Amino acid sequence: MKELLRNRVFLLVMASDVLQQVGIWVRNMALLYYVVQQTQGDPVAVSLLTVVEYAPIFLFSLVGGVLADRWRPKRTMIWGDVLSFLSIVPILFVVAWGYWQAVFIVTMISAIVSQFSQPSSAKLLKTHVPEQELTAAMAMTQMVGSLFIILGPILGTFVYYTFGVMVSLSSLLVIFALSACFLLFLPDSPRSMERLSVQAVVRDLRGGLLYLREHANLKVLMVMFGVLALGAGLTAPLDIFLVTERLGLAEADLQWFTALSGLGLLIGAIIAASLSGRLKGKGVVFAGLILLGAGTMIEVWSVWPILTGGMRLITGLFLALTQTVIGTYMLTLVRAEYIGRINGLITPIFIGCTLIGTGLSGMLVAQSSLIFVYMLSGLILMLAALVALRLRFDYPVAKQAEGGETAGK
């Protein structure tokens, strides 16, 4: 851990990540409240925020991954912040003139930029963080995300209701500028000597598909992510009903259960960082997913807030351990020059299955019951645990390299 905290690249990437998290939550909460106020709570307008956030993932994830593998990560991330900065300026004027619909463009541009910057960030960690420190690095990243799950909504709500939408959006200018300044101190990466062309992009895409096909573990991960996302998606929009119908609490009390999940994620990330290199991969993933499935079932049967809150805390803890192990495993398994493409292939499947589950949840509740949907979700999550048993955590690195070279030919 001490070596990791002296790693300049890791610290700069983390500083940028913290700023990005601040920006994400200030933006998300401000746009949510602003759209609700402007439309008098129109559910179509509110759901459109989700659509414009996820649609670019399907459209740009794979292309963004291919280009992220080809482009220099430092320059890609800096340009992402610069473009985000430049996109905010005209939108501020448009919103000031009364065209509130322009706020949807903010969400869409941020989603598009993230498809290029996220794989570039992972590529930097893969290249500059020693393999024995990757688990701690992923745990620290998880820790930041968990902390903002707890504090992000509070921060975003405070900024919006204290200063309004214009200040909320204007603060993003400062955040993107600071992030770009931190990234300027990253080391440069070698420039690709091959000129970018459609043929080169298609060839890189085929190379990524071949790399995926030749690595059984990556195919297992893709299936596991799909099953996991489907199960999680079924209950994602139903937590509010768990609080109101099963626990008999007010809608506003949902925030406390979300905070407990975030606290569990934070504790789990701290444990993962302290146990760096000593976590048993397959056992942690299997146990984490089994517990997540069982916790989902227990939550829907529970009529006691203490039990439900306790399960949220415990499942959050094990979920953080699972995410840290899987994130480290993927960075270890995938060669640096393929990280963007593999991320671009897996992410749309995860998001797509999540949206399928979310889309089916309302219909299933209407045709059956809340208990049935949560029980079904728990079983699907346990199925993901069974799929995870096919992962090989002793996969030889030398064989990976051979497969990667074959895929690149």
mmCIF file of C-alpha atoms in Angstrom:
data_model
loop_
_atom_site.group_PDB
_atom_site.id
_atom_site.type_symbol
_atom_site.label_atom_id
_atom_site.label_comp_id
_atom_site.label_asym_id
_atom_site.label_seq_id
_atom_site.Cartn_x
_atom_site.Cartn_y
_atom_site.Cartn_z
ATOM 1 C CA MET A 1 0.000 0.000 0.000
ATOM 2 C CA LYS A 2 2.856 2.414 0.816
ATOM 3 C CA GLU A 3 4.368 1.855 -2.622
ATOM 4 C CA LEU A 4 1.001 2.513 -4.235
ATOM 5 C CA LEU A 5 0.593 5.806 -2.380
ATOM 6 C CA ARG A 6 3.987 6.870 -3.738
ATOM 7 C CA ASN A 7 2.975 6.018 -7.307
ATOM 8 C CA ARG A 8 2.585 9.377 -9.094
ATOM 9 C CA VAL A 9 0.421 8.020 -11.914
ATOM 10 C CA PHE A 10 -1.995 6.360 -9.500
ATOM 11 C CA LEU A 11 -2.298 9.495 -7.356
ATOM 12 C CA LEU A 12 -2.961 11.707 -10.387
ATOM 13 C CA VAL A 13 -5.576 9.315 -11.770
ATOM 14 C CA MET A 14 -7.225 9.136 -8.332
ATOM 15 C CA ALA A 15 -7.258 12.936 -8.034
ATOM 16 C CA SER A 16 -8.970 13.167 -11.415
ATOM 17 C CA ASP A 17 -11.380 10.403 -10.393
ATOM 18 C CA VAL A 18 -12.373 12.247 -7.207
ATOM 19 C CA LEU A 19 -13.069 15.415 -9.190
ATOM 20 C CA GLN A 20 -15.075 13.432 -11.737
ATOM 21 C CA GLN A 21 -17.154 11.895 -8.940
ATOM 22 C CA VAL A 22 -17.893 15.349 -7.527
ATOM 23 C CA GLY A 23 -18.929 16.515 -10.980
ATOM 24 C CA ILE A 24 -21.101 13.458 -11.641
ATOM 25 C CA TRP A 25 -23.106 13.852 -8.447
ATOM 26 C CA VAL A 26 -23.468 17.629 -8.674
ATOM 27 C CA ARG A 27 -24.616 17.227 -12.282
ATOM 28 C CA ASN A 28 -26.941 14.267 -11.697
ATOM 29 C CA MET A 29 -28.732 15.729 -8.688
ATOM 30 C CA ALA A 30 -29.000 19.197 -10.234
ATOM 31 C CA LEU A 31 -30.430 17.891 -13.504
ATOM 32 C CA LEU A 32 -32.841 15.558 -11.713
ATOM 33 C CA TYR A 33 -34.266 18.312 -9.497
ATOM 34 C CA TYR A 34 -34.255 20.852 -12.325
ATOM 35 C CA VAL A 35 -36.131 18.601 -14.761
ATOM 36 C CA VAL A 36 -38.663 17.663 -12.065
ATOM 37 C CA GLN A 37 -39.288 21.347 -11.329
ATOM 38 C CA GLN A 38 -39.527 22.372 -14.976
ATOM 39 C CA THR A 39 -41.942 19.550 -15.910
ATOM 40 C CA GLN A 40 -43.945 19.383 -12.659
ATOM 41 C CA GLY A 41 -42.666 15.859 -12.086
ATOM 42 C CA ASP A 42 -43.332 14.449 -15.573
ATOM 43 C CA PRO A 43 -42.097 10.807 -15.378
ATOM 44 C CA VAL A 44 -41.373 10.732 -19.125
ATOM 45 C CA ALA A 45 -38.992 13.685 -18.867
ATOM 46 C CA VAL A 46 -37.314 12.202 -15.794
ATOM 47 C CA SER A 47 -36.879 8.797 -17.466
ATOM 48 C CA LEU A 48 -35.422 10.555 -20.513
ATOM 49 C CA LEU A 49 -32.444 11.503 -18.335
ATOM 50 C CA THR A 50 -31.708 7.791 -17.945
ATOM 51 C CA VAL A 51 -32.165 7.182 -21.671
ATOM 52 C CA VAL A 52 -29.702 9.902 -22.715
ATOM 53 C CA GLU A 53 -27.229 8.592 -20.129
ATOM 54 C CA TYR A 54 -27.313 4.955 -21.259
ATOM 55 C CA ALA A 55 -27.928 5.292 -25.010
ATOM 56 C CA PRO A 56 -24.373 6.539 -25.744
ATOM 57 C CA ILE A 57 -22.983 3.443 -24.017
ATOM 58 C CA PHE A 58 -24.503 1.244 -26.718
ATOM 59 C CA LEU A 59 -23.521 3.624 -29.509
ATOM 60 C CA PHE A 60 -19.992 4.570 -28.441
ATOM 61 C CA SER A 61 -18.706 1.963 -25.970
ATOM 62 C CA LEU A 62 -17.150 -0.369 -28.533
ATOM 63 C CA VAL A 63 -15.837 2.371 -30.828
ATOM 64 C CA GLY A 64 -14.590 4.289 -27.805
ATOM 65 C CA GLY A 65 -12.791 1.189 -26.561
ATOM 66 C CA VAL A 66 -11.123 0.586 -29.938
ATOM 67 C CA LEU A 67 -9.950 4.192 -30.170
ATOM 68 C CA ALA A 68 -8.865 4.257 -26.511
ATOM 69 C CA ASP A 69 -6.575 1.300 -27.243
ATOM 70 C CA ARG A 70 -5.108 3.180 -30.203
ATOM 71 C CA TRP A 71 -4.884 6.711 -28.758
ATOM 72 C CA ARG A 72 -2.498 7.850 -26.051
ATOM 73 C CA PRO A 73 -4.381 7.635 -22.720
ATOM 74 C CA LYS A 74 -3.054 10.901 -21.260
ATOM 75 C CA ARG A 75 -4.108 12.938 -24.276
ATOM 76 C CA THR A 76 -7.454 11.114 -24.531
ATOM 77 C CA MET A 77 -8.361 11.889 -20.918
ATOM 78 C CA ILE A 78 -7.278 15.532 -21.151
ATOM 79 C CA TRP A 79 -9.237 16.073 -24.357
ATOM 80 C CA GLY A 80 -12.245 14.473 -22.676
ATOM 81 C CA ASP A 81 -12.131 17.088 -19.919
ATOM 82 C CA VAL A 82 -11.543 19.900 -22.427
ATOM 83 C CA LEU A 83 -14.503 18.862 -24.590
ATOM 84 C CA SER A 84 -16.712 18.532 -21.516
ATOM 85 C CA PHE A 85 -15.648 22.030 -20.438
ATOM 86 C CA LEU A 86 -16.345 23.527 -23.864
ATOM 87 C CA SER A 87 -19.749 21.835 -24.078
ATOM 88 C CA ILE A 88 -20.935 23.393 -20.806
ATOM 89 C CA VAL A 89 -20.325 27.020 -21.843
ATOM 90 C CA PRO A 90 -22.968 27.312 -24.613
ATOM 91 C CA ILE A 91 -25.425 25.219 -22.607
ATOM 92 C CA LEU A 92 -25.207 27.707 -19.727
ATOM 93 C CA PHE A 93 -26.306 30.491 -22.075
ATOM 94 C CA VAL A 94 -29.091 28.388 -23.586
ATOM 95 C CA VAL A 95 -30.454 27.453 -20.143
ATOM 96 C CA ALA A 96 -30.225 31.100 -19.054
ATOM 97 C CA TRP A 97 -32.416 31.993 -22.042
ATOM 98 C CA GLY A 98 -35.070 29.583 -20.793
ATOM 99 C CA TYR A 99 -34.457 26.511 -22.960
ATOM 100 C CA TRP A 100 -34.244 24.011 -20.101
ATOM 101 C CA GLN A 101 -34.242 21.017 -22.483
ATOM 102 C CA ALA A 102 -30.570 21.751 -23.182
ATOM 103 C CA VAL A 103 -29.652 20.055 -19.892
ATOM 104 C CA PHE A 104 -30.178 16.679 -21.570
ATOM 105 C CA ILE A 105 -27.208 17.479 -23.811
ATOM 106 C CA VAL A 106 -24.969 17.782 -20.725
ATOM 107 C CA THR A 107 -25.802 14.220 -19.696
ATOM 108 C CA MET A 108 -25.324 12.851 -23.209
ATOM 109 C CA ILE A 109 -21.941 14.514 -23.772
ATOM 110 C CA SER A 110 -20.665 13.311 -20.390
ATOM 111 C CA ALA A 111 -21.782 9.755 -21.206
ATOM 112 C CA ILE A 112 -20.053 9.867 -24.603
ATOM 113 C CA VAL A 113 -16.788 11.234 -23.201
ATOM 114 C CA SER A 114 -16.712 8.575 -20.460
ATOM 115 C CA GLN A 115 -16.635 5.818 -23.104
ATOM 116 C CA PHE A 116 -13.211 7.093 -24.160
ATOM 117 C CA SER A 117 -11.756 8.250 -20.829
ATOM 118 C CA GLN A 118 -12.641 5.245 -18.632
ATOM 119 C CA PRO A 119 -10.698 2.623 -20.650
ATOM 120 C CA SER A 120 -7.816 5.095 -20.945
ATOM 121 C CA SER A 121 -7.717 5.396 -17.148
ATOM 122 C CA ALA A 122 -7.716 1.600 -16.767
ATOM 123 C CA LYS A 123 -4.937 1.356 -19.340
ATOM 124 C CA LEU A 124 -2.790 3.790 -17.348
ATOM 125 C CA LEU A 125 -3.249 1.749 -14.162
ATOM 126 C CA LYS A 126 -2.434 -1.467 -16.013
ATOM 127 C CA THR A 127 0.748 0.085 -17.442
ATOM 128 C CA HIS A 128 2.085 2.024 -14.449
ATOM 129 C CA VAL A 129 0.886 0.138 -11.348
ATOM 130 C CA PRO A 130 2.814 -3.056 -10.445
ATOM 131 C CA GLU A 131 0.678 -6.197 -10.638
ATOM 132 C CA GLN A 132 1.049 -6.906 -6.915
ATOM 133 C CA GLU A 133 -0.452 -3.463 -6.195
ATOM 134 C CA LEU A 134 -3.422 -3.750 -8.574
ATOM 135 C CA THR A 135 -5.781 -5.157 -5.933
ATOM 136 C CA ALA A 136 -5.051 -2.243 -3.612
ATOM 137 C CA ALA A 137 -5.444 0.188 -6.525
ATOM 138 C CA MET A 138 -8.839 -1.242 -7.456
ATOM 139 C CA ALA A 139 -9.890 -1.204 -3.788
ATOM 140 C CA MET A 140 -8.953 2.474 -3.505
ATOM 141 C CA THR A 141 -10.955 3.236 -6.643
ATOM 142 C CA GLN A 142 -13.889 1.296 -5.188
ATOM 143 C CA MET A 143 -13.474 3.219 -1.935
ATOM 144 C CA VAL A 144 -13.838 6.566 -3.704
ATOM 145 C CA GLY A 145 -16.952 5.406 -5.544
ATOM 146 C CA SER A 146 -18.471 4.053 -2.325
ATOM 147 C CA LEU A 147 -17.775 7.246 -0.423
ATOM 148 C CA PHE A 148 -19.573 9.272 -3.059
ATOM 149 C CA ILE A 149 -22.579 6.941 -3.013
ATOM 150 C CA ILE A 150 -22.996 8.155 0.574
ATOM 151 C CA LEU A 151 -21.930 11.779 0.211
ATOM 152 C CA GLY A 152 -22.688 12.453 -3.463
ATOM 153 C CA PRO A 153 -26.471 12.918 -3.178
ATOM 154 C CA ILE A 154 -25.984 15.140 -0.121
ATOM 155 C CA LEU A 155 -23.401 17.285 -1.921
ATOM 156 C CA GLY A 156 -25.427 17.534 -5.135
ATOM 157 C CA THR A 157 -28.638 18.385 -3.285
ATOM 158 C CA PHE A 158 -26.890 21.035 -1.184
ATOM 159 C CA VAL A 159 -25.316 22.753 -4.205
ATOM 160 C CA TYR A 160 -28.562 22.783 -6.197
ATOM 161 C CA TYR A 161 -30.900 23.987 -3.466
ATOM 162 C CA THR A 162 -28.398 26.527 -2.151
ATOM 163 C CA PHE A 163 -27.158 28.015 -5.421
ATOM 164 C CA GLY A 164 -29.471 26.780 -8.202
ATOM 165 C CA VAL A 165 -28.953 25.068 -11.543
ATOM 166 C CA MET A 166 -26.714 27.767 -13.075
ATOM 167 C CA VAL A 167 -24.132 27.549 -10.292
ATOM 168 C CA SER A 168 -24.374 23.736 -10.328
ATOM 169 C CA LEU A 169 -23.564 23.644 -14.046
ATOM 170 C CA SER A 170 -20.935 26.387 -13.730
ATOM 171 C CA SER A 171 -19.144 24.398 -11.019
ATOM 172 C CA LEU A 172 -18.573 21.678 -13.616
ATOM 173 C CA LEU A 173 -16.330 24.113 -15.503
ATOM 174 C CA VAL A 174 -14.035 24.371 -12.478
ATOM 175 C CA ILE A 175 -14.098 20.602 -11.942
ATOM 176 C CA PHE A 176 -13.214 19.740 -15.562
ATOM 177 C CA ALA A 177 -10.471 22.385 -15.624
ATOM 178 C CA LEU A 178 -8.893 21.081 -12.399
ATOM 179 C CA SER A 179 -9.097 17.482 -13.622
ATOM 180 C CA ALA A 180 -7.340 18.401 -16.878
ATOM 181 C CA CYS A 181 -4.626 20.225 -14.899
ATOM 182 C CA PHE A 182 -3.913 17.121 -12.807
ATOM 183 C CA LEU A 183 -3.794 14.942 -15.925
ATOM 184 C CA LEU A 184 -1.188 17.228 -17.528
ATOM 185 C CA PHE A 185 1.361 15.804 -15.070
ATOM 186 C CA LEU A 186 0.852 12.220 -16.279
ATOM 187 C CA PRO A 187 3.731 10.670 -18.254
ATOM 188 C CA ASP A 188 3.393 10.619 -22.025
ATOM 189 C CA SER A 189 2.678 7.357 -23.833
ATOM 190 C CA PRO A 190 4.260 6.201 -27.105
ATOM 191 C CA ARG A 191 2.523 7.492 -30.212
ATOM 192 C CA SER A 192 0.965 4.925 -32.559
ATOM 193 C CA MET A 193 2.864 5.037 -35.866
ATOM 194 C CA GLU A 194 -0.121 3.786 -37.876
ATOM 195 C CA ARG A 195 -2.510 6.382 -39.259
ATOM 196 C CA LEU A 196 -6.102 6.137 -38.099
ATOM 197 C CA SER A 197 -8.486 4.852 -40.762
ATOM 198 C CA VAL A 198 -11.756 2.978 -40.993
ATOM 199 C CA GLN A 199 -9.846 -0.126 -42.079
ATOM 200 C CA ALA A 200 -7.555 0.132 -39.040
ATOM 201 C CA VAL A 201 -10.516 0.524 -36.669
ATOM 202 C CA VAL A 202 -12.278 -2.493 -38.210
ATOM 203 C CA ARG A 203 -9.076 -4.531 -37.956
ATOM 204 C CA ASP A 204 -8.652 -3.553 -34.297
ATOM 205 C CA LEU A 205 -12.264 -4.490 -33.616
ATOM 206 C CA ARG A 206 -11.758 -7.906 -35.188
ATOM 207 C CA GLY A 207 -8.604 -8.317 -33.128
ATOM 208 C CA GLY A 208 -10.585 -7.580 -29.960
ATOM 209 C CA LEU A 209 -13.280 -10.103 -30.889
ATOM 210 C CA LEU A 210 -10.625 -12.723 -31.620
ATOM 211 C CA TYR A 211 -8.875 -11.956 -28.324
ATOM 212 C CA LEU A 212 -12.176 -12.433 -26.493
ATOM 213 C CA ARG A 213 -12.938 -15.668 -28.329
ATOM 214 C CA GLU A 214 -9.514 -17.145 -27.551
ATOM 215 C CA HIS A 215 -9.762 -16.450 -23.806
ATOM 216 C CA ALA A 216 -12.305 -18.684 -22.107
ATOM 217 C CA ASN A 217 -12.152 -16.689 -18.884
ATOM 218 C CA LEU A 218 -13.270 -13.514 -20.650
ATOM 219 C CA LYS A 219 -16.242 -15.334 -22.155
ATOM 220 C CA VAL A 220 -17.196 -16.642 -18.709
ATOM 221 C CA LEU A 221 -16.904 -13.105 -17.316
ATOM 222 C CA MET A 222 -19.168 -11.782 -20.064
ATOM 223 C CA VAL A 223 -21.845 -14.376 -19.295
ATOM 224 C CA MET A 224 -21.491 -13.768 -15.549
ATOM 225 C CA PHE A 225 -21.851 -10.001 -15.997
ATOM 226 C CA GLY A 226 -24.925 -10.490 -18.176
ATOM 227 C CA VAL A 227 -26.663 -12.780 -15.669
ATOM 228 C CA LEU A 228 -25.670 -10.549 -12.748
ATOM 229 C CA ALA A 229 -26.960 -7.429 -14.518
ATOM 230 C CA LEU A 230 -30.270 -9.096 -15.359
ATOM 231 C CA GLY A 231 -30.841 -10.067 -11.727
ATOM 232 C CA ALA A 232 -29.815 -6.673 -10.373
ATOM 233 C CA GLY A 233 -31.906 -4.873 -12.988
ATOM 234 C CA LEU A 234 -35.084 -6.625 -11.859
ATOM 235 C CA THR A 235 -34.978 -4.958 -8.449
ATOM 236 C CA ALA A 236 -33.252 -1.669 -9.354
ATOM 237 C CA PRO A 237 -36.481 0.367 -9.734
ATOM 238 C CA LEU A 238 -38.348 -1.432 -6.941
ATOM 239 C CA ASP A 239 -36.413 -0.406 -3.827
ATOM 240 C CA ILE A 240 -38.861 2.398 -3.172
ATOM 241 C CA PHE A 241 -41.687 -0.163 -2.909
ATOM 242 C CA LEU A 242 -39.581 -2.314 -0.602
ATOM 243 C CA VAL A 243 -39.379 0.649 1.773
ATOM 244 C CA THR A 244 -43.017 1.755 1.525
ATOM 245 C CA GLU A 245 -44.882 -1.566 1.174
ATOM 246 C CA ARG A 246 -42.759 -4.058 3.106
ATOM 247 C CA LEU A 247 -41.369 -1.754 5.795
ATOM 248 C CA GLY A 248 -44.219 0.759 5.945
ATOM 249 C CA LEU A 249 -41.850 3.726 5.851
ATOM 250 C CA ALA A 250 -41.982 6.996 3.933
ATOM 251 C CA GLU A 251 -40.461 7.296 0.471
ATOM 252 C CA ALA A 252 -37.807 9.685 1.782
ATOM 253 C CA ASP A 253 -36.465 6.935 4.069
ATOM 254 C CA LEU A 254 -35.027 5.147 1.032
ATOM 255 C CA GLN A 255 -31.984 7.418 1.299
ATOM 256 C CA TRP A 256 -30.941 5.783 4.584
ATOM 257 C CA PHE A 257 -30.906 2.303 3.072
ATOM 258 C CA THR A 258 -28.949 3.626 0.095
ATOM 259 C CA ALA A 259 -26.492 5.185 2.540
ATOM 260 C CA LEU A 260 -26.117 1.843 4.351
ATOM 261 C CA SER A 261 -25.325 0.158 1.027
ATOM 262 C CA GLY A 262 -22.717 2.821 0.375
ATOM 263 C CA LEU A 263 -21.271 2.384 3.870
ATOM 264 C CA GLY A 264 -21.010 -1.364 3.283
ATOM 265 C CA LEU A 265 -19.237 -0.735 -0.026
ATOM 266 C CA LEU A 266 -16.828 1.628 1.714
ATOM 267 C CA ILE A 267 -16.032 -0.850 4.506
ATOM 268 C CA GLY A 268 -15.603 -3.632 1.949
ATOM 269 C CA ALA A 269 -13.217 -1.507 -0.106
ATOM 270 C CA ILE A 270 -11.133 -0.734 2.999
ATOM 271 C CA ILE A 271 -10.963 -4.451 3.843
ATOM 272 C CA ALA A 272 -9.999 -5.288 0.254
ATOM 273 C CA ALA A 273 -7.212 -2.706 0.334
ATOM 274 C CA SER A 274 -5.875 -4.037 3.646
ATOM 275 C CA LEU A 275 -5.991 -7.642 2.397
ATOM 276 C CA SER A 276 -4.379 -6.810 -0.950
ATOM 277 C CA GLY A 277 -2.981 -9.974 -2.530
ATOM 278 C CA ARG A 278 -4.528 -12.283 0.084
ATOM 279 C CA LEU A 279 -8.095 -12.482 -1.226
ATOM 280 C CA LYS A 280 -8.982 -15.857 -2.728
ATOM 281 C CA GLY A 281 -10.450 -14.874 -6.073
ATOM 282 C CA LYS A 282 -12.947 -17.597 -6.903
ATOM 283 C CA GLY A 283 -14.087 -18.022 -3.301
ATOM 284 C CA VAL A 284 -14.701 -14.291 -2.820
ATOM 285 C CA VAL A 285 -16.657 -13.926 -6.074
ATOM 286 C CA PHE A 286 -18.768 -17.031 -5.459
ATOM 287 C CA ALA A 287 -19.505 -16.164 -1.814
ATOM 288 C CA GLY A 288 -20.189 -12.528 -2.662
ATOM 289 C CA LEU A 289 -22.735 -13.344 -5.369
ATOM 290 C CA ILE A 290 -24.416 -16.066 -3.294
ATOM 291 C CA LEU A 291 -24.742 -13.654 -0.383
ATOM 292 C CA LEU A 292 -26.047 -10.942 -2.711
ATOM 293 C CA GLY A 293 -28.747 -13.316 -3.949
ATOM 294 C CA ALA A 294 -29.646 -14.485 -0.456
ATOM 295 C CA GLY A 295 -29.662 -10.906 0.816
ATOM 296 C CA THR A 296 -32.094 -9.900 -1.938
ATOM 297 C CA MET A 297 -34.472 -12.664 -0.839
ATOM 298 C CA ILE A 298 -34.180 -11.805 2.848
ATOM 299 C CA GLU A 299 -34.816 -8.108 2.172
ATOM 300 C CA VAL A 300 -38.159 -8.723 0.482
ATOM 301 C CA TRP A 301 -39.388 -11.023 3.264
ATOM 302 C CA SER A 302 -38.223 -8.647 5.985
ATOM 303 C CA VAL A 303 -40.708 -6.296 7.629
ATOM 304 C CA TRP A 304 -38.106 -4.994 10.092
ATOM 305 C CA PRO A 305 -36.051 -1.937 9.069
ATOM 306 C CA ILE A 306 -33.101 -3.081 11.198
ATOM 307 C CA LEU A 307 -32.902 -6.438 9.389
ATOM 308 C CA THR A 308 -33.273 -4.840 5.959
ATOM 309 C CA GLY A 309 -30.680 -2.197 6.786
ATOM 310 C CA GLY A 310 -28.318 -4.833 8.152
ATOM 311 C CA MET A 311 -28.601 -6.851 4.949
ATOM 312 C CA ARG A 312 -27.900 -3.729 2.888
ATOM 313 C CA LEU A 313 -24.737 -3.150 4.902
ATOM 314 C CA ILE A 314 -23.542 -6.765 4.642
ATOM 315 C CA THR A 315 -24.326 -7.190 0.940
ATOM 316 C CA GLY A 316 -22.624 -3.861 0.209
ATOM 317 C CA LEU A 317 -19.504 -5.059 2.021
ATOM 318 C CA PHE A 318 -19.285 -8.329 0.089
ATOM 319 C CA LEU A 319 -20.194 -6.621 -3.170
ATOM 320 C CA ALA A 320 -17.198 -4.305 -2.741
ATOM 321 C CA LEU A 321 -14.900 -7.291 -2.174
ATOM 322 C CA THR A 322 -16.353 -8.996 -5.248
ATOM 323 C CA GLN A 323 -16.010 -5.906 -7.444
ATOM 324 C CA THR A 324 -12.419 -5.383 -6.313
ATOM 325 C CA VAL A 325 -11.454 -8.979 -7.090
ATOM 326 C CA ILE A 326 -13.164 -8.937 -10.496
ATOM 327 C CA GLY A 327 -11.709 -5.536 -11.420
ATOM 328 C CA THR A 328 -8.201 -6.652 -10.469
ATOM 329 C CA TYR A 329 -8.704 -9.943 -12.288
ATOM 330 C CA MET A 330 -9.714 -8.205 -15.514
ATOM 331 C CA LEU A 331 -6.756 -5.813 -15.399
ATOM 332 C CA THR A 332 -4.424 -8.754 -14.769
ATOM 333 C CA LEU A 333 -6.010 -10.955 -17.415
ATOM 334 C CA VAL A 334 -6.276 -8.483 -20.286
ATOM 335 C CA ARG A 335 -3.207 -7.095 -22.010
ATOM 336 C CA ALA A 336 -2.911 -3.305 -21.916
ATOM 337 C CA GLU A 337 -3.411 -2.893 -25.666
ATOM 338 C CA TYR A 338 -6.770 -4.737 -25.493
ATOM 339 C CA ILE A 339 -8.306 -3.147 -22.377
ATOM 340 C CA GLY A 340 -10.410 -0.626 -24.293
ATOM 341 C CA ARG A 341 -11.818 -3.170 -26.726
ATOM 342 C CA ILE A 342 -12.674 -5.747 -24.081
ATOM 343 C CA ASN A 343 -14.315 -3.045 -21.972
ATOM 344 C CA GLY A 344 -16.223 -1.937 -25.062
ATOM 345 C CA LEU A 345 -17.492 -5.471 -25.656
ATOM 346 C CA ILE A 346 -18.519 -6.269 -22.072
ATOM 347 C CA THR A 347 -20.028 -2.933 -20.985
ATOM 348 C CA PRO A 348 -22.941 -2.885 -23.491
ATOM 349 C CA ILE A 349 -23.906 -6.416 -22.440
ATOM 350 C CA PHE A 350 -23.945 -5.427 -18.773
ATOM 351 C CA ILE A 351 -25.953 -2.256 -19.418
ATOM 352 C CA GLY A 352 -28.273 -4.017 -21.861
ATOM 353 C CA CYS A 353 -29.102 -6.825 -19.432
ATOM 354 C CA THR A 354 -29.619 -4.281 -16.650
ATOM 355 C CA LEU A 355 -32.110 -2.379 -18.795
ATOM 356 C CA ILE A 356 -33.881 -5.611 -19.783
ATOM 357 C CA GLY A 357 -34.295 -6.479 -16.109
ATOM 358 C CA THR A 358 -35.444 -2.950 -15.308
ATOM 359 C CA GLY A 359 -37.924 -3.011 -18.176
ATOM 360 C CA LEU A 360 -39.386 -6.340 -17.067
ATOM 361 C CA SER A 361 -39.606 -5.512 -13.362
ATOM 362 C CA GLY A 362 -42.722 -3.347 -13.492
ATOM 363 C CA MET A 363 -44.608 -5.813 -15.671
ATOM 364 C CA LEU A 364 -43.628 -8.758 -13.460
ATOM 365 C CA VAL A 365 -44.730 -6.959 -10.295
ATOM 366 C CA ALA A 366 -48.059 -6.102 -11.917
ATOM 367 C CA GLN A 367 -48.608 -9.729 -12.952
ATOM 368 C CA SER A 368 -47.318 -11.341 -9.739
ATOM 369 C CA SER A 369 -45.983 -9.608 -6.622
ATOM 370 C CA LEU A 370 -43.020 -7.746 -5.199
ATOM 371 C CA ILE A 371 -41.953 -10.867 -3.311
ATOM 372 C CA PHE A 372 -41.934 -12.962 -6.495
ATOM 373 C CA VAL A 373 -39.731 -10.482 -8.389
ATOM 374 C CA TYR A 374 -37.210 -10.201 -5.548
ATOM 375 C CA MET A 375 -37.076 -13.985 -5.147
ATOM 376 C CA LEU A 376 -36.540 -14.362 -8.900
ATOM 377 C CA SER A 377 -33.792 -11.750 -8.777
ATOM 378 C CA GLY A 378 -32.102 -13.589 -5.896
ATOM 379 C CA LEU A 379 -32.137 -16.868 -7.827
ATOM 380 C CA ILE A 380 -30.657 -15.201 -10.905
ATOM 381 C CA LEU A 381 -27.881 -13.656 -8.795
ATOM 382 C CA MET A 382 -27.103 -17.104 -7.383
ATOM 383 C CA LEU A 383 -26.993 -18.423 -10.948
ATOM 384 C CA ALA A 384 -24.324 -15.802 -11.659
ATOM 385 C CA ALA A 385 -22.363 -17.258 -8.719
ATOM 386 C CA LEU A 386 -22.508 -20.708 -10.328
ATOM 387 C CA VAL A 387 -21.240 -19.240 -13.601
ATOM 388 C CA ALA A 388 -18.359 -17.645 -11.667
ATOM 389 C CA LEU A 389 -17.186 -21.105 -10.575
ATOM 390 C CA ARG A 390 -15.965 -21.637 -14.144
ATOM 391 C CA LEU A 391 -13.440 -18.807 -13.787
ATOM 392 C CA ARG A 392 -9.800 -19.852 -13.530
ATOM 393 C CA PHE A 393 -7.871 -17.518 -11.269
ATOM 394 C CA ASP A 394 -4.627 -19.394 -11.901
ATOM 395 C CA TYR A 395 -4.759 -18.571 -15.609
ATOM 396 C CA PRO A 396 -1.140 -18.429 -16.864
ATOM 397 C CA VAL A 397 -0.014 -14.986 -17.971
ATOM 398 C CA ALA A 398 2.305 -16.408 -20.629
ATOM 399 C CA LYS A 399 -0.645 -18.049 -22.338
ATOM 400 C CA GLN A 400 -2.543 -14.761 -22.268
ATOM 401 C CA ALA A 401 0.307 -13.046 -24.050
ATOM 402 C CA GLU A 402 0.412 -15.701 -26.726
ATOM 403 C CA GLY A 403 -3.318 -15.394 -27.244
ATOM 404 C CA GLY A 404 -3.055 -11.622 -27.459
ATOM 405 C CA GLU A 405 -0.318 -11.789 -30.080
ATOM 406 C CA THR A 406 -2.387 -14.211 -32.107
ATOM 407 C CA ALA A 407 -5.395 -11.944 -31.876
ATOM 408 C CA GLY A 408 -3.428 -8.982 -33.077
ATOM 409 C CA LYS A 409 -2.282 -10.700 -36.260
#
